[in-house]
Tab-separated table of C-alpha atoms and ligand atoms in Angstrom:
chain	number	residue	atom	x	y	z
A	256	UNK	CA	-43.449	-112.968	-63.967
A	257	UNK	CA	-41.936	-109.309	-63.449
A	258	UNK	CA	-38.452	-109.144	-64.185
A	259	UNK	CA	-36.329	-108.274	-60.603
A	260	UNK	CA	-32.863	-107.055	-60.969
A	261	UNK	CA	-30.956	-107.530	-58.301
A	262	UNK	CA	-27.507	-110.178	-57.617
A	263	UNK	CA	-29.494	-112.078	-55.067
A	264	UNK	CA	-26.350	-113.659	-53.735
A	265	UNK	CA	-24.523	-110.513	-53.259
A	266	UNK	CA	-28.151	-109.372	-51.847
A	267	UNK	CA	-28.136	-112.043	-49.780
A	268	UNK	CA	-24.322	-111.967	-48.130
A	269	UNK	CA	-24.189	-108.108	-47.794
A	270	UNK	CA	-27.772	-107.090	-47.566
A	271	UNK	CA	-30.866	-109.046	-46.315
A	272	UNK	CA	-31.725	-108.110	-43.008
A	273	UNK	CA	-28.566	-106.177	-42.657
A	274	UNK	CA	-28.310	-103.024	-44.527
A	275	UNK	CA	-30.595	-100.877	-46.687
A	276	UNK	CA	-30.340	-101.054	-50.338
A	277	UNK	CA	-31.625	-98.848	-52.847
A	278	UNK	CA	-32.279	-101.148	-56.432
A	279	UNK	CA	-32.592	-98.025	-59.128
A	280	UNK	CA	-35.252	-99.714	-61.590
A	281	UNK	CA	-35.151	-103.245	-60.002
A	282	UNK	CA	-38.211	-103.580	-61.951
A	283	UNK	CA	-37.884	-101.466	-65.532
A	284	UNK	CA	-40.531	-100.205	-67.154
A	285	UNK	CA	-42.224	-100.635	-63.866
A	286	UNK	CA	-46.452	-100.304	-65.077
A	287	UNK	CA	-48.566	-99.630	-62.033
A	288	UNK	CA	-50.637	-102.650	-60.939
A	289	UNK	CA	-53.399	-100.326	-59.527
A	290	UNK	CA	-54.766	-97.104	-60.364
A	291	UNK	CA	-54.895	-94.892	-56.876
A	292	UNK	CA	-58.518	-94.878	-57.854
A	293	UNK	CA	-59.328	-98.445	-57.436
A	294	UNK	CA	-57.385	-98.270	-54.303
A	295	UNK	CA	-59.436	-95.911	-52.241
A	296	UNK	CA	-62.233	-97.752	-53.818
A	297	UNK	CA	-60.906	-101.027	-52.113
A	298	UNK	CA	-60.577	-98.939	-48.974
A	299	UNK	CA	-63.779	-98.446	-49.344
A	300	UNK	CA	-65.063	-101.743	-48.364
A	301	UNK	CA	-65.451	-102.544	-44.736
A	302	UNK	CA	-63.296	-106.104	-45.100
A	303	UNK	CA	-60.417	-104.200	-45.962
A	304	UNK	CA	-57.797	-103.278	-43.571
A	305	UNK	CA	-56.794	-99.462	-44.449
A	306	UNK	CA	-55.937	-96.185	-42.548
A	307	UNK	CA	-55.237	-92.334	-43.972
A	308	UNK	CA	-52.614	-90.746	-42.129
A	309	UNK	CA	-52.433	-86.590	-41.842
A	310	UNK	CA	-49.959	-84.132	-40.782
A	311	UNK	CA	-51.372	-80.716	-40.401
A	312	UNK	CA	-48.393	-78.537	-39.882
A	313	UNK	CA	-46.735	-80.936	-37.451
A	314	UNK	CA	-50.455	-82.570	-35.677
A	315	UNK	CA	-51.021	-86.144	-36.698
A	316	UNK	CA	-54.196	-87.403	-37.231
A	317	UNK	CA	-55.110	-91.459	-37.893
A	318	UNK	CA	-58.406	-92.354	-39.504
A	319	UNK	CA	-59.567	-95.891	-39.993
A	320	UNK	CA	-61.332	-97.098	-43.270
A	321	UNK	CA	-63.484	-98.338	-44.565
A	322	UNK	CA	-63.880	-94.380	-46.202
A	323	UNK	CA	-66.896	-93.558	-47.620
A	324	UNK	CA	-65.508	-90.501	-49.061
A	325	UNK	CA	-61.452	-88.940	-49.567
A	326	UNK	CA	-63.137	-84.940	-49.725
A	327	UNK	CA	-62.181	-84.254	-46.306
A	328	UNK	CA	-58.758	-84.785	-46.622
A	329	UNK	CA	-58.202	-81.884	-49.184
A	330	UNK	CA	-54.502	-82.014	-51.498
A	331	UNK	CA	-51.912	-82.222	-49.793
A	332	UNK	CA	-50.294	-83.854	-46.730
A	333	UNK	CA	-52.152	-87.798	-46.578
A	334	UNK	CA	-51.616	-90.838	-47.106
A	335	UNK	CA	-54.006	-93.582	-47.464
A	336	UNK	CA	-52.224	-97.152	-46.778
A	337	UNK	CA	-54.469	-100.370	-47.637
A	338	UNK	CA	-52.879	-103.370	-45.960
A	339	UNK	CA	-52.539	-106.960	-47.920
A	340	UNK	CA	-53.943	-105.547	-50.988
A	341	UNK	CA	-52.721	-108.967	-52.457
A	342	UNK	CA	-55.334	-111.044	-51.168
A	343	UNK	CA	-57.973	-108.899	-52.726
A	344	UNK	CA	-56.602	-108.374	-55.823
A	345	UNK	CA	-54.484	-111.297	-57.783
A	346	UNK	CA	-52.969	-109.139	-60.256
A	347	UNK	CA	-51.380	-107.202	-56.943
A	348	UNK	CA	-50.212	-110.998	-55.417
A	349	UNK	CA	-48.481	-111.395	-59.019
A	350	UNK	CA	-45.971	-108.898	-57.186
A	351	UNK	CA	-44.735	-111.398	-54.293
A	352	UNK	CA	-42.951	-114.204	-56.989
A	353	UNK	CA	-40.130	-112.422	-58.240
A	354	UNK	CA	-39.404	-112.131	-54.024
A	355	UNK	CA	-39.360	-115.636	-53.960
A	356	UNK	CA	-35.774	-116.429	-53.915
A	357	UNK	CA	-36.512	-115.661	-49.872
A	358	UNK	CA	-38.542	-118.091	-47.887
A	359	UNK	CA	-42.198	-118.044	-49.094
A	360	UNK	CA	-43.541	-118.956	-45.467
A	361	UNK	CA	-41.772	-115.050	-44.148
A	362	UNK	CA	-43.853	-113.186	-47.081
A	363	UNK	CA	-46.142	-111.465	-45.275
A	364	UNK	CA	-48.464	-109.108	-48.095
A	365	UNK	CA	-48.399	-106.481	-50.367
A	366	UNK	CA	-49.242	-103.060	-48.519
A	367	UNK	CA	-50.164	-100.067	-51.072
A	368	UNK	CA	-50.020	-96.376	-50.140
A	369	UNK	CA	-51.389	-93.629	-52.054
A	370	UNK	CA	-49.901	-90.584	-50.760
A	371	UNK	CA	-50.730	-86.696	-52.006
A	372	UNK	CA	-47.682	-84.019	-52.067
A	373	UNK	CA	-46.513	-83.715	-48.643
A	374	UNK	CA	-47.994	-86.683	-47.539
A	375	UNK	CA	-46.374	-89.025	-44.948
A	376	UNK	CA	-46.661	-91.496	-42.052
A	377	UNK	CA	-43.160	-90.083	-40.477
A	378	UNK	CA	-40.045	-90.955	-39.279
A	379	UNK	CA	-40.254	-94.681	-37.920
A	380	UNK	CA	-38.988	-97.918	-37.867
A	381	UNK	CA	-40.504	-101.301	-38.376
A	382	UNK	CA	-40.393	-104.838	-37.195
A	383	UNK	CA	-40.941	-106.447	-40.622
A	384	UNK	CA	-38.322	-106.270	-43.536
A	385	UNK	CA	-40.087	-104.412	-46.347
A	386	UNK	CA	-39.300	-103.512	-50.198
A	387	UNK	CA	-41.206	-100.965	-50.941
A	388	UNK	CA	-41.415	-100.688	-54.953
A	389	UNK	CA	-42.328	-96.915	-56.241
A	390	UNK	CA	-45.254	-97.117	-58.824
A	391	UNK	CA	-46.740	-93.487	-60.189
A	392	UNK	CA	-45.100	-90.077	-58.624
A	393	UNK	CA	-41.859	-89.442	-57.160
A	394	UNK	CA	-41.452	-90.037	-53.301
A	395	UNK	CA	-38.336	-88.933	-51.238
A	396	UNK	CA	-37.333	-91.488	-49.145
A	397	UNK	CA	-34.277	-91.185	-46.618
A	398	UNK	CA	-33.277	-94.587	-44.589
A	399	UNK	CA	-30.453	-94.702	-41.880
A	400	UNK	CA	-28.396	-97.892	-40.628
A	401	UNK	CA	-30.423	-100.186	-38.097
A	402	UNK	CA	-30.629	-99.402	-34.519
A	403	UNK	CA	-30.621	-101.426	-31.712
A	404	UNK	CA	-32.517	-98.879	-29.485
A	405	UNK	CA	-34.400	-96.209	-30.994
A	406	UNK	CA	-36.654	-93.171	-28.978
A	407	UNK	CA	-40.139	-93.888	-29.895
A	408	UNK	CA	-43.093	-91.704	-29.113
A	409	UNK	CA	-46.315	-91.378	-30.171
A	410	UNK	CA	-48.156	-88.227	-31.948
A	411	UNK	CA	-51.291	-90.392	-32.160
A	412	UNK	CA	-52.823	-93.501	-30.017
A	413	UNK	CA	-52.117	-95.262	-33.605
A	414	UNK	CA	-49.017	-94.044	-34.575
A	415	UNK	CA	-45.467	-94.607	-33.653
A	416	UNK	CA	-42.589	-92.315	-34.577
A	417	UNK	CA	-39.009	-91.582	-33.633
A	418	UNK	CA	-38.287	-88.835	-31.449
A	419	UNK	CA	-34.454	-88.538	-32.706
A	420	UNK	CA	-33.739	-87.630	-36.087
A	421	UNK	CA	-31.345	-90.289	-37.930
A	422	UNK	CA	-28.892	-89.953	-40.133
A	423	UNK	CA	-29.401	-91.036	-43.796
A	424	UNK	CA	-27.477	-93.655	-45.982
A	425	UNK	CA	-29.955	-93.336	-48.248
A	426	UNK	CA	-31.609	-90.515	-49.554
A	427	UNK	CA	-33.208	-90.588	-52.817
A	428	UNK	CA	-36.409	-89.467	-54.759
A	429	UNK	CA	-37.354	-92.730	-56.131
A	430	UNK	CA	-39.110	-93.157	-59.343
A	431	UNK	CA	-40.862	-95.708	-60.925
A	432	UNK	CA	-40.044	-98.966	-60.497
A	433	UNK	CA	-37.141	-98.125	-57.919
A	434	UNK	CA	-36.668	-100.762	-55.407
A	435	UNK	CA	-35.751	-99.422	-51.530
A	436	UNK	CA	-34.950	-102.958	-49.036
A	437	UNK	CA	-35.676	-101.671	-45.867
A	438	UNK	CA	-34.094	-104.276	-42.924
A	439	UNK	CA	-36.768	-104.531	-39.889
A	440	UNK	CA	-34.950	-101.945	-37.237
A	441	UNK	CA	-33.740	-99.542	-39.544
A	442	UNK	CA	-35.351	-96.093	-39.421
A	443	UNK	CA	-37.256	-94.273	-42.205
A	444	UNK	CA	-38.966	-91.520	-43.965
A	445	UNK	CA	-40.664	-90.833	-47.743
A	446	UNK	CA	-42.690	-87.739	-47.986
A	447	UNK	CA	-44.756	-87.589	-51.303
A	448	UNK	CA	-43.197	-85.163	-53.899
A	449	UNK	CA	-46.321	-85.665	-55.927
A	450	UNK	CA	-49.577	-87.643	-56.137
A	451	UNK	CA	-47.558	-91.110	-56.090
A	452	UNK	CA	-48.221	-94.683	-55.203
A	453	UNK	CA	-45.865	-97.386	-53.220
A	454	UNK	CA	-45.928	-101.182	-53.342
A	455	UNK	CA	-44.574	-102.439	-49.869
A	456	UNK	CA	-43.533	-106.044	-49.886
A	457	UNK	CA	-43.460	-106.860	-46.182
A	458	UNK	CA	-41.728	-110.281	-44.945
A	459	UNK	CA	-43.027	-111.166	-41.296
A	460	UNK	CA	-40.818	-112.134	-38.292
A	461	UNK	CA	-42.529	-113.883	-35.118
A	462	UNK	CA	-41.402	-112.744	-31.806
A	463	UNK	CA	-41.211	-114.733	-28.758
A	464	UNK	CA	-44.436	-114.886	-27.763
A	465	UNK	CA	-46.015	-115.066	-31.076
A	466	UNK	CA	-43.976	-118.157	-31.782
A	467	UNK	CA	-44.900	-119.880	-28.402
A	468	UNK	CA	-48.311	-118.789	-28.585
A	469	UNK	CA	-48.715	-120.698	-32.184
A	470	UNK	CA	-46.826	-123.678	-30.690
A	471	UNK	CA	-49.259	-123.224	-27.868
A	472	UNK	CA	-52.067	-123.632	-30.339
A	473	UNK	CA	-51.513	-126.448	-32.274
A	474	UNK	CA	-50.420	-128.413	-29.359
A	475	UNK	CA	-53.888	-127.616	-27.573
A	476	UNK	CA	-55.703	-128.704	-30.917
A	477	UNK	CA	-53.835	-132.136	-30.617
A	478	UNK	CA	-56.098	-134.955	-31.208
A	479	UNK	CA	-55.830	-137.212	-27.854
A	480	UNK	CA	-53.005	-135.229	-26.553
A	481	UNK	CA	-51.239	-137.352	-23.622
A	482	UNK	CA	-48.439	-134.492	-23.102
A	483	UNK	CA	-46.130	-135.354	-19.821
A	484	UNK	CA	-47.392	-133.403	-16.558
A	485	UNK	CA	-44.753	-131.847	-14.575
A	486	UNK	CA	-43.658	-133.390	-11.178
A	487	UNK	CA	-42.395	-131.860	-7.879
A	488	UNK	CA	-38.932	-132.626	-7.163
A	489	UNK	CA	-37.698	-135.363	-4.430
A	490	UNK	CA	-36.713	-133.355	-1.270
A	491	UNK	CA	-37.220	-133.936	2.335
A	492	UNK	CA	-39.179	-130.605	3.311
A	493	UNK	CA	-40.393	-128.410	0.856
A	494	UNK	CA	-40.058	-125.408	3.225
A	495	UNK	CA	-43.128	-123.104	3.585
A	496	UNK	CA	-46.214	-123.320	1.516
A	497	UNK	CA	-45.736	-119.740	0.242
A	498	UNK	CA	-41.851	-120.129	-0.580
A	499	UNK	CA	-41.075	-121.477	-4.257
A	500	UNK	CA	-37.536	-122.870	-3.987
A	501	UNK	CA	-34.579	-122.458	-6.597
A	502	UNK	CA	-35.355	-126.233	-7.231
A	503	UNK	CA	-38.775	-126.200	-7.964
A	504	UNK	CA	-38.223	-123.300	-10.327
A	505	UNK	CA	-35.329	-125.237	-12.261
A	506	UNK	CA	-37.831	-128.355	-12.643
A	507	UNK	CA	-40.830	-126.240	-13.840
A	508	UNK	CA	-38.526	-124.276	-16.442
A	509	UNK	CA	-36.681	-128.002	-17.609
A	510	UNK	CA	-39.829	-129.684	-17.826
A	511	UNK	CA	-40.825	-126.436	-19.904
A	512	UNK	CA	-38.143	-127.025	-22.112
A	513	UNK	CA	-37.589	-130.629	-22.253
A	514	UNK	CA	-41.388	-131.815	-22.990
A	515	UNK	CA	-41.864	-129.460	-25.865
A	516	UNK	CA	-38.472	-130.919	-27.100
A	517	UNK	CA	-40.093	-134.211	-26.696
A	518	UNK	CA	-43.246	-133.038	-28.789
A	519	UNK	CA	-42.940	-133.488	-32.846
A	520	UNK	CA	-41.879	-129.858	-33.009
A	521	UNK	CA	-40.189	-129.484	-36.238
A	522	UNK	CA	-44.262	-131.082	-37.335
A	523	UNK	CA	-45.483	-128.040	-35.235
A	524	UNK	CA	-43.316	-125.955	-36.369
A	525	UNK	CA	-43.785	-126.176	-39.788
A	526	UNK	CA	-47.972	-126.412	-39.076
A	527	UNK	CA	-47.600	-123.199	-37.357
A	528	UNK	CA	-45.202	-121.532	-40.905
A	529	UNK	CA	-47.880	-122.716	-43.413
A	530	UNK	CA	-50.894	-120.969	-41.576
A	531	UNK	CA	-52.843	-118.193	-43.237
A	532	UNK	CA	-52.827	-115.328	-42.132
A	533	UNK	CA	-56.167	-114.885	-42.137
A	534	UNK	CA	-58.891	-118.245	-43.027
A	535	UNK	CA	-58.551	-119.045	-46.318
A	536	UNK	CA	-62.362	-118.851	-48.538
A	537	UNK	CA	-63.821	-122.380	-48.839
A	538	UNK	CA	-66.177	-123.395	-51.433
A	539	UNK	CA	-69.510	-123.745	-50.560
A	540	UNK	CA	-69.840	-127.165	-51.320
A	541	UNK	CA	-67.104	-129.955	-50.550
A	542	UNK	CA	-65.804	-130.821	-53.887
A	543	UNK	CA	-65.624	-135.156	-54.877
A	544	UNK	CA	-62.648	-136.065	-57.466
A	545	UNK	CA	-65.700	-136.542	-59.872
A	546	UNK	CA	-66.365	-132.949	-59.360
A	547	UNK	CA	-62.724	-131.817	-59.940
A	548	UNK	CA	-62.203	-134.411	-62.817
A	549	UNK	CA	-64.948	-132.871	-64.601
A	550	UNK	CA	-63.261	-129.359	-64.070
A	551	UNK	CA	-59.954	-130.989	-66.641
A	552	UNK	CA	-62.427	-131.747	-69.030
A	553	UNK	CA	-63.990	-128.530	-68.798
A	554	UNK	CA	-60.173	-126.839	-69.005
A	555	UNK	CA	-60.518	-124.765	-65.694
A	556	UNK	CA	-58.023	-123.154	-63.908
A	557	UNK	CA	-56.346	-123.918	-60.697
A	558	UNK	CA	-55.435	-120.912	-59.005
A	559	UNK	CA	-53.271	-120.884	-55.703
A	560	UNK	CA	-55.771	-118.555	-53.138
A	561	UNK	CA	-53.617	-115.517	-52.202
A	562	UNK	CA	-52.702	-115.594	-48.742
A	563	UNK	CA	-52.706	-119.315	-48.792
A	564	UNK	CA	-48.944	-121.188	-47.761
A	565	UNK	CA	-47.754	-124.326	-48.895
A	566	UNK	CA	-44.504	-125.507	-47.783
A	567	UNK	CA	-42.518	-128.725	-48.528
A	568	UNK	CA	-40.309	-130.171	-44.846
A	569	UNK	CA	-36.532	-130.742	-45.308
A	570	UNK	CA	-36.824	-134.434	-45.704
A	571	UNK	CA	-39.699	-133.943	-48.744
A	572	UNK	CA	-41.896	-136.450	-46.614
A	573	UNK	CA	-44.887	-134.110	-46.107
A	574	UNK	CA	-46.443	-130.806	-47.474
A	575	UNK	CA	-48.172	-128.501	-45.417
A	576	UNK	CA	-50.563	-126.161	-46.237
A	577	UNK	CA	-52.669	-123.669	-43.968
A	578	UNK	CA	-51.432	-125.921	-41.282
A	579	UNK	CA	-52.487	-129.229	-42.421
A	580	UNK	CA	-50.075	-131.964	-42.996
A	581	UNK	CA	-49.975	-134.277	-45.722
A	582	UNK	CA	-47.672	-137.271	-46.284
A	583	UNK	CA	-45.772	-137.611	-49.494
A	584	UNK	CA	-45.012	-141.146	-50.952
A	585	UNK	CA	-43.191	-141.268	-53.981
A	586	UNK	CA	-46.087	-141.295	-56.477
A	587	UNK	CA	-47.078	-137.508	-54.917
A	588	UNK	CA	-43.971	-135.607	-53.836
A	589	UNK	CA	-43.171	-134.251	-57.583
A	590	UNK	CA	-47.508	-133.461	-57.780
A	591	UNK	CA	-46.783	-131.890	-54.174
A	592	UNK	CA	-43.890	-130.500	-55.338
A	593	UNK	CA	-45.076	-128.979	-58.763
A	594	UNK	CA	-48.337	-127.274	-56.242
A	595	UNK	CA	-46.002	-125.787	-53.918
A	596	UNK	CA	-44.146	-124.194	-56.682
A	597	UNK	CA	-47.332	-122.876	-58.615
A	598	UNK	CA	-47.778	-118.815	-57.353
A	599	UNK	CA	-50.791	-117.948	-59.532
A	600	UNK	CA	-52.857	-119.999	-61.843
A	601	UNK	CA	-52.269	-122.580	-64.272
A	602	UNK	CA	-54.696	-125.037	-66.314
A	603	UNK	CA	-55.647	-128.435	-64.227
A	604	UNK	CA	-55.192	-130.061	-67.349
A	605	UNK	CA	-51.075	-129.441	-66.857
A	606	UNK	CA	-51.645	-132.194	-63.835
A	607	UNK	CA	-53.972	-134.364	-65.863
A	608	UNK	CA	-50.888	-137.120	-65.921
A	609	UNK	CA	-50.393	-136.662	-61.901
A	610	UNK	CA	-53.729	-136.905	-61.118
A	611	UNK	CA	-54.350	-139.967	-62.139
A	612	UNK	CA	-52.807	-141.545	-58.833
A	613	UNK	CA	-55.549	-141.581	-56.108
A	614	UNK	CA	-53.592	-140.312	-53.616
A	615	UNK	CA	-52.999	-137.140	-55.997
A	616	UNK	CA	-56.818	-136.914	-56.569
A	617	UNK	CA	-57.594	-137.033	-52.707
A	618	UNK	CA	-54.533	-134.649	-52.058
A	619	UNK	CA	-56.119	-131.927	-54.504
A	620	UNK	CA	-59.481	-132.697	-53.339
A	621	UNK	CA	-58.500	-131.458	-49.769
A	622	UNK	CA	-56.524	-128.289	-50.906
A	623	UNK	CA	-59.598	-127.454	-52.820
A	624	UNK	CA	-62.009	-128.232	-49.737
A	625	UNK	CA	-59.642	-126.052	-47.408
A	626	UNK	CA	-59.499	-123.067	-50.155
A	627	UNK	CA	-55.750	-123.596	-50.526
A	628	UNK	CA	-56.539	-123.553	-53.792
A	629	UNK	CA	-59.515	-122.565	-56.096
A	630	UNK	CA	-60.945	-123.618	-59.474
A	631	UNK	CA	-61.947	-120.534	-62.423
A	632	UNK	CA	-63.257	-120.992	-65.600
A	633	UNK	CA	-60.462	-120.105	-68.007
A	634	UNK	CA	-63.009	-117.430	-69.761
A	635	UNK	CA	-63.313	-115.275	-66.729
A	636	UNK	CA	-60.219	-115.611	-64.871
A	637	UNK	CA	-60.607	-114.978	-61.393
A	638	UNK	CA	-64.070	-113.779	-60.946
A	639	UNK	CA	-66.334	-117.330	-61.471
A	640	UNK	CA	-65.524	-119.772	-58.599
A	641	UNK	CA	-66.043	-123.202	-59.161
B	300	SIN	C1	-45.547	-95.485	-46.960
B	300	SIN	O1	-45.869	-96.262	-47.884
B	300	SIN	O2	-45.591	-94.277	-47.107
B	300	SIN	C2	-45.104	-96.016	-45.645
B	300	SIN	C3	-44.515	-97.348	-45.740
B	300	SIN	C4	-43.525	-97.578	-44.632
B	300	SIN	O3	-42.775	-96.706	-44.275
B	300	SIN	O4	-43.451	-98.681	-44.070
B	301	CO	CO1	-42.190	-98.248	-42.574
């Protein structure tokens, strides 16, 4: 695992989500993960999720991948950003454990830019808490203290800016293996110095109707759901048809409230934190235990799928992963345990002692089955599936 150097509790009290921070070489001897060539190649591929942004002397333009070709840009003043670039590539997804003294189940992806001198998506701000990491090339990046309300316009249907200029706590050409924490809210700018890559770690944050909508989900997908039905409130005369009264509105908004306090929600809850954000690959064949027993003896690899979320409840009574709840008894919470923990690969053989309990075998046999995780052949890494 890369090296991060940072005090995470002095990150933690005076930083996180609070105030920018600039770590100069949180990773040293920072070696790019990608070369900006395999990049636009990955942009090239209609799957992938990737834009090039362009200022011509103040006009923005947006251009969606995938890109068949990067001549049209010309030199100077782009950027090409390729959203969750860990999910395509593991080596990239390597970058998301040394974050992991936050909560895995806010770690949104790994977003890579490739910008050319001048190149930049303007000043903005953003919902998500980022760290963006500088790999090749020197970017200037200047960051001000969050706002609470911030002008926002747009110079393209696709792009949103600020129409204020801020002033700058931080304003530094970063260099490899710099480190800038950006806190959702605050407002930023890099503009590329130089040909130059940046590795944004973004950490999601559900709003209000994201939440409820999830909730609203997984409570619809209930097997034999007998969920309470609201009831009108005793009164003599409910007035005219038309007229809601104050009453009626207080009962609909407590029955709101009080049946989805009735319903398991800390269980929804966590389904909803261990989803994927997008489905997770399956194999194309439902694997048995005698299928996965024969993968030990064969020394394969068990690789956690990137993208995939496994999280362990307070209690350490159930795991869930990609929204799918599993009890723990005593014989599985340290196998459970040991899964959750596991970021990249490591040889099935290291559970060989685990898996010998049957609930163990059936556990991994789902995981497996729902992509959570994904058998390789030790000799070719990531590129055989079982
Ligand atoms: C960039 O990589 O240039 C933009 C990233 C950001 O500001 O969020
Ligand atoms: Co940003």
């Amino acid at each position: 695992m890369m090296t991060l150097t940072l005090d995470r509790k002095k990150f933690l009290s005076e930083y996180w989500q609070q105030k920018p921070l600039l770590i100069k070489a949180g990773f040293a001897n920072f070696n790019d993960l990608i070369e900006a060539e395999i990049l636009a190649g990955l942009a090239q591929e209609a799957e992938v999720d990737s834009r090039v942004i362009e200022n011509r002397a103040g006009t923005w333009q947006v251009s969606h991948g995938p890109f068949a070709s990067y001549d049209q840009f010309g030199d100077s003043d782009w950027t090409l950003l390729v959203q969750s670039v860990n999910e395509w590539m593991p080596e990239i997804h390597a970058l998301l454990e040394p974050f992991r003294f936050l909560p895995d189940w806010r770690l949104d992806d790994v977003m890579i830019s490739f910008a050319v001198p001048g190149g930049s998506v303007g000043p903005h701000l953003d919902q998500y808490d980022v760290f963006i990491i500088q790999g090749e090339g020197q970017r200037h990046w200047q960051v001000g203290e969050r706002v609470k309300q911030a002008n926002e316009f747009r110079p393209h249907a696709d792009l949103k800016q600020l129409q204020d200029p801020f002033v700058p706590v931080i304003d530094a050409v970063l260099e490899a293996g710099d480190i800038l924490y950006i806190p959702a809210g605050c407002p930023h700018h890099g503009v590329a110095l130089e040909a130059s890559l940046n590795y944004s770690v973004g950490f999601r944050a559900a709003n209000t109707a994201e939440l409820t909508s999830q909730v609203a989900d997984m409570l619809l997908a209930a097997e034999a759901p007998n969920y309470p039905r609201y009831r009108d409130p005793q009164a003599a005369d409910y007035g005219a048809g038309y007229q809601v009264s104050a009453e009626q509105l207080a009962q609909l908004r407590s029955f709101l409230f009080e049946s989805l306090q009735q319903t398991d929600l800390d269980n929804l809850l966590l389904q909803v934190m261990s989803q994927s954000k997008r489905p997770l690959p399956q194999p194309d064949f439902a694997l048995t235990w005698a299928d996965v027993a024969a993968c030990i003896d064969d020394d394969m690899l068990l690789c956690r799928t990137a993208g995939a979320r496994l999280l362990i409840d307070p209690p350490q009574q159930q795991l869930y992963a990609s929204g799918d709840c599993y009890e723990l008894t005593n014989s599985s919470r340290e196998f459970a345990v040991a899964l959750a923990e596991q970021w990249l690969e490591r040889p099935l053989r290291d559970y060989a002692v685990a898996l010998q309990h049957q609930q163990n075998q059936q556990l991994i046999c789902h995981l497996l089955n729902d992509g959570v995780f994904h058998l390789v052949s030790e000799a070719d890494d990531d590129s055989e599936d079982a």
